[in-house]
Coordinates of C-alpha atoms and ligand atoms in Angstrom, one line a residue:
M639 CA 11.8 28.1 1.5
R640 CA 8.9 25.0 0.9
A641 CA 7.0 25.5 -2.2
R642 CA 3.3 26.3 -2.3
Q643 CA 1.0 23.9 -2.5
S644 CA -3.2 24.0 -2.1
R645 CA -3.8 20.7 -1.4
P646 CA -1.8 18.0 0.4
S647 CA -1.3 14.6 -1.1
V648 CA -1.6 11.6 0.6
A649 CA 1.6 10.1 -1.0
R650 CA 3.4 13.4 0.5
V651 CA 1.4 13.4 3.9
Y652 CA 2.3 9.7 4.2
S653 CA 6.1 9.6 3.2
Y654 CA 6.1 12.9 6.3
V655 CA 4.4 10.7 8.2
L656 CA 7.3 8.4 8.2
G657 CA 9.9 10.5 8.6
G658 CA 10.2 11.7 4.9
R659 CA 11.7 14.8 3.5
D660 CA 9.6 15.6 0.1
N661 CA 6.2 17.3 0.5
Y662 CA 5.1 20.6 0.7
G663 CA 4.0 23.3 3.7
V664 CA 0.3 22.0 3.4
D665 CA 1.7 18.4 3.6
K666 CA 3.7 19.3 6.4
D667 CA 0.8 20.9 8.2
L668 CA -1.6 17.9 8.4
G669 CA 1.4 15.8 8.5
D670 CA 1.9 17.5 12.3
Y671 CA -1.6 17.7 13.1
F672 CA -1.6 13.2 13.1
I673 CA 1.4 14.0 14.9
E674 CA 0.8 16.3 17.5
D675 CA -2.6 16.1 17.8
L676 CA -3.7 12.7 17.5
P677 CA -0.1 11.7 19.6
G678 CA 0.8 8.0 18.5
S679 CA -1.4 8.4 15.1
E680 CA 2.4 7.7 12.9
R681 CA 2.6 4.4 14.1
L682 CA -1.0 3.3 11.6
A683 CA 1.5 5.0 9.0
F684 CA 4.9 2.8 10.2
T685 CA 2.8 -0.8 11.4
N686 CA 1.6 -0.4 7.9
R687 CA 4.4 0.0 5.9
D688 CA 6.5 -2.6 8.1
A689 CA 3.7 -5.0 6.8
V690 CA 4.3 -4.4 3.4
L691 CA 8.1 -5.2 3.3
R692 CA 7.3 -8.3 5.0
A693 CA 4.7 -9.1 2.6
A694 CA 6.9 -8.9 -0.4
K695 CA 9.7 -10.6 1.0
A696 CA 7.2 -13.0 1.9
M697 CA 6.2 -13.0 -1.9
A698 CA 10.1 -13.6 -2.8
E699 CA 11.0 -16.1 -0.5
A700 CA 7.7 -18.1 -2.5
G701 CA 9.4 -17.9 -5.2
I702 CA 7.7 -14.8 -7.3
R703 CA 10.3 -13.3 -9.3
Q704 CA 8.2 -10.3 -10.7
I705 CA 5.9 -7.7 -8.6
I706 CA 3.8 -5.4 -9.0
D707 CA 3.4 -2.2 -6.8
M708 CA -0.1 -0.7 -6.9
G709 CA -0.1 2.4 -5.4
C710 CA 3.6 2.6 -4.7
G711 CA 4.2 5.9 -2.6
L712 CA 7.2 7.6 -2.5
P713 CA 10.7 6.0 -1.8
T714 CA 11.4 5.0 1.0
D715 CA 14.8 3.8 2.9
E716 CA 14.1 0.5 2.1
N717 CA 12.1 -0.4 -0.8
V718 CA 10.0 -3.3 -2.7
H719 CA 12.3 -3.9 -5.1
D720 CA 15.6 -3.9 -1.9
V721 CA 13.5 -6.4 -0.3
V722 CA 12.6 -8.8 -3.0
R723 CA 16.3 -8.4 -4.5
R724 CA 17.9 -9.5 -1.6
V725 CA 15.7 -12.8 -1.8
Q726 CA 15.1 -13.0 -5.8
P727 CA 18.1 -10.7 -7.3
D728 CA 17.0 -10.7 -10.9
A729 CA 13.1 -9.9 -9.7
R730 CA 11.5 -7.2 -11.6
V731 CA 9.7 -4.4 -10.0
V732 CA 6.4 -2.3 -11.6
Y733 CA 5.6 0.4 -9.3
V734 CA 2.8 2.0 -10.4
D735 CA 1.1 5.3 -8.7
D736 CA -1.4 8.0 -9.9
D737 CA 0.3 10.6 -8.4
P738 CA 3.1 12.3 -10.9
F739 CA 4.9 13.9 -7.9
V740 CA 5.6 9.9 -6.5
V741 CA 6.1 9.2 -10.3
A742 CA 8.6 11.3 -10.7
H743 CA 10.3 11.1 -7.5
G744 CA 10.2 6.9 -7.8
R745 CA 11.4 7.6 -11.6
A746 CA 14.7 9.1 -9.9
L747 CA 15.1 7.3 -7.2
L748 CA 13.6 3.5 -7.5
A749 CA 14.4 3.1 -11.5
V750 CA 17.7 1.4 -10.8
D751 CA 18.1 -0.5 -14.2
D752 CA 15.9 -1.9 -16.4
G753 CA 13.9 -4.0 -14.5
I754 CA 12.3 -2.0 -12.7
A755 CA 9.3 0.3 -14.2
V756 CA 7.9 3.4 -12.0
L757 CA 4.6 3.9 -13.9
E758 CA 1.9 6.8 -13.5
A759 CA -2.0 5.1 -13.6
D760 CA -4.6 4.3 -12.5
I761 CA -5.2 1.3 -10.3
R762 CA -9.3 1.5 -10.6
D763 CA -8.3 0.4 -14.3
P764 CA -7.1 -2.7 -14.2
A765 CA -7.2 -3.4 -17.9
G766 CA -5.6 0.0 -19.0
L767 CA -2.8 -0.7 -16.6
E768 CA -2.6 -4.8 -17.8
A769 CA -2.0 -2.9 -21.4
N770 CA 0.6 -0.8 -20.3
A771 CA 4.2 -1.2 -22.5
E772 CA 6.5 -1.4 -19.5
V773 CA 4.1 -3.7 -17.2
Q774 CA 3.8 -5.8 -20.7
R775 CA 7.7 -6.2 -21.2
L776 CA 8.6 -7.1 -17.1
I777 CA 5.5 -9.4 -16.2
D778 CA 5.2 -12.7 -17.7
F779 CA 1.3 -13.2 -16.3
D780 CA 1.9 -17.3 -17.5
E781 CA 4.6 -17.1 -14.1
P782 CA 3.4 -16.2 -10.4
V783 CA 3.5 -12.9 -9.6
G784 CA 2.9 -10.6 -6.7
L785 CA 0.6 -7.6 -6.6
L786 CA 1.1 -5.4 -3.5
F787 CA -2.4 -3.0 -3.1
A788 CA -0.5 -1.7 0.7
M789 CA -2.7 1.6 2.0
T790 CA -4.0 1.7 -1.5
L791 CA -8.0 0.8 -1.8
S792 CA -8.7 2.9 1.6
F793 CA -8.6 5.1 -1.5
V794 CA -10.9 3.5 -3.5
N795 CA -14.8 4.8 -2.8
D796 CA -17.4 1.6 -3.1
E797 CA -19.1 2.6 -6.1
E798 CA -16.0 2.3 -8.0
N799 CA -15.6 -1.3 -6.5
P800 CA -12.3 -2.2 -5.0
T801 CA -13.4 -5.6 -5.2
S802 CA -13.5 -5.8 -9.1
V803 CA -10.4 -4.1 -9.2
I804 CA -8.5 -7.6 -7.4
Q805 CA -11.0 -10.0 -9.1
H806 CA -9.7 -8.6 -12.8
W807 CA -6.4 -9.5 -11.6
A808 CA -7.3 -12.5 -9.5
D809 CA -8.5 -14.0 -13.3
R810 CA -5.4 -12.9 -14.9
I811 CA -2.7 -14.0 -12.6
A812 CA -0.7 -17.7 -13.0
S813 CA -1.2 -20.2 -10.4
G814 CA 1.0 -19.7 -7.8
S815 CA 0.5 -15.8 -8.0
R816 CA -0.1 -14.0 -4.3
I817 CA -2.4 -10.8 -4.3
Y818 CA -1.2 -8.4 -0.2
L819 CA -3.9 -5.6 0.7
S820 CA -3.9 -3.3 3.6
H821 CA -6.2 -1.3 4.9
F822 CA -7.9 1.1 7.1
R823 CA -10.1 -0.7 9.0
T824 CA -13.3 1.0 11.1
G825 CA -13.2 2.0 14.4
T826 CA -15.8 2.9 17.1
S827 CA -13.0 5.0 19.1
R828 CA -12.8 9.1 19.1
E829 CA -9.2 7.9 17.7
A830 CA -10.6 6.3 14.2
V831 CA -13.9 8.5 13.9
T832 CA -11.1 11.8 14.0
T833 CA -8.7 10.0 11.5
A834 CA -11.1 9.1 9.4
S835 CA -13.1 12.4 9.2
K836 CA -9.4 14.6 8.8
I837 CA -8.4 11.4 6.0
L838 CA -12.1 12.1 4.2
E839 CA -11.8 16.1 4.4
A840 CA -8.0 16.4 3.4
F841 CA -8.1 14.9 0.8
G842 CA -11.8 14.0 -0.4
R843 CA -11.5 10.4 0.1
G844 CA -10.7 7.8 2.8
R845 CA -12.5 4.8 3.3
F846 CA -12.0 2.5 6.6
R847 CA -13.9 -0.8 6.5
T848 CA -14.7 -3.5 8.8
D849 CA -12.8 -6.4 8.8
D850 CA -15.4 -8.4 6.4
E851 CA -15.9 -5.3 4.4
I852 CA -11.6 -5.9 3.9
R853 CA -11.8 -10.0 3.1
A854 CA -14.6 -9.6 0.7
C855 CA -12.4 -7.7 -1.6
F856 CA -10.3 -10.4 -2.8
G857 CA -13.3 -12.3 -3.4
T858 CA -12.7 -15.9 -4.4
L859 CA -9.2 -16.4 -3.3
P860 CA -8.2 -18.1 -0.5
L861 CA -6.3 -16.0 2.3
D862 CA -3.3 -17.4 3.8
E863 CA -3.3 -19.1 7.6
D864 CA -2.8 -15.1 9.2
G865 CA -6.0 -14.0 7.4
V866 CA -6.7 -10.4 7.7
R867 CA -5.5 -8.9 11.3
P868 CA -4.1 -5.9 12.6
C869 CA -0.4 -5.3 9.7
A870 CA 1.4 -4.7 14.1
Q871 CA 0.4 -8.4 13.7
W872 CA 0.7 -9.8 10.7
H873 CA 3.4 -12.4 9.5
T874 CA 5.4 -11.4 12.6
A875 CA 7.6 -13.6 14.1
D876 CA 5.7 -14.2 17.3
G877 CA 2.9 -16.1 15.2
D878 CA -0.1 -15.8 17.4
G879 CA 1.4 -16.9 21.2
N880 CA 2.2 -13.4 22.9
Q881 CA 1.1 -10.3 21.1
P882 CA 1.8 -7.2 22.8
E883 CA -1.7 -5.4 23.2
L884 CA -1.7 -3.1 20.3
T885 CA -2.7 0.7 20.7
V886 CA -5.9 1.8 19.3
W887 CA -3.8 3.7 16.4
E888 CA -2.7 0.3 15.8
Q889 CA -5.9 -1.1 15.4
L890 CA -7.0 1.0 12.4
V891 CA -5.1 -0.5 9.9
V892 CA -5.2 -4.3 9.2
G893 CA -3.2 -6.3 6.1
G894 CA -3.8 -10.1 4.6
M895 CA -2.4 -12.0 1.8
A896 CA -3.7 -14.2 -0.8
H897 CA -2.6 -16.6 -3.0
K898 CA -3.9 -18.1 -6.5
P899 CA -4.6 -21.8 -5.9
Ligands
LIG1284 C1 -1.1 5.4 2.1 S1 -0.1 5.2 0.3 C2 0.2 3.9 0.7 C3 2.2 4.1 -0.2 C4 2.7 2.2 -0.3 N1 2.0 1.4 -1.3 C5 2.5 1.6 1.4 O1 1.5 0.8 1.8 O2 3.9 2.0 1.7 C6 -1.2 5.9 -1.0 C7 -0.7 5.6 -2.7 O3 -1.4 5.1 -2.9 C8 -2.1 5.7 -4.4 N2 -3.1 5.6 -4.7 C9 -4.4 6.2 -4.0 N3 -5.0 5.7 -5.0 C10 -4.6 5.4 -6.2 C11 -5.1 5.2 -7.7 N4 -6.2 5.3 -8.0 N5 -4.7 4.6 -8.2 C12 -2.9 4.6 -7.6 N6 -2.5 5.1 -6.9 C13 -3.4 5.2 -6.2 C14 -1.4 7.3 -3.6 O4 -1.1 8.2 -4.2 C15 -0.3 7.3 -2.4 O5 0.8 7.1 -3.1

């Protein structure tokens, strides 16, 4: 029998749509709404997740050996440290989420050794996060660091100033560091409008932004050659040529990566 929970959580519903099993009835109901009433909408979650892992791999291939995953979500089959450590075996990873359910599961499944920490913290308080003892232990800010903000700033409202969150870290990180973010993108299709209003209704937050607004989150940091584009096309092997046409869902999540010169 499923335990009862009155409100769905972003992390559990996202995990459910991706095929995860750690959820309550209320999460399953919302996840089933997306899967059954908005067929194809799960592509939004899958293309986002695939792009996060490509971003983590690209960071490791650029020589980065320390990552902070901001709003990491529940563990999946493949996780950031798996991908990064395949390239950089001694990489250190700090997973951060403000959902205690995520942190409990993350500590059980992700924190496999001393080089990985799973913290309960709010990314809207970057100074507090930077001062955290585990961040201080695992991250050397004199060396390049990779910061992942995958579908997390979508849950930071305008008045909470997502750009200032990125700016805090942009000022702090060493040359050669990288910041990846993915984000819900505004659309005018029926699917876009329905999805945005359902997310807001269910979670009480959830902001879709235009490409320009998402680019602005990076402040003055230069974006790499892929710019901000749908996750389904971001850093894919196909590059610019012969991209398959995107579904309406795949157009609703975009990603981009910037570096600190
Ligand atoms: C849609 S999930 C994305 C998970 C993962 N980053 C990915 O892209 O595969 C968003 C995650 O951000 C977390 N989150 C939302 N707002 C947050 C905040 N202010 N501080 C920390 N985590 C937050 C949620 O709990 C959830 O786990």
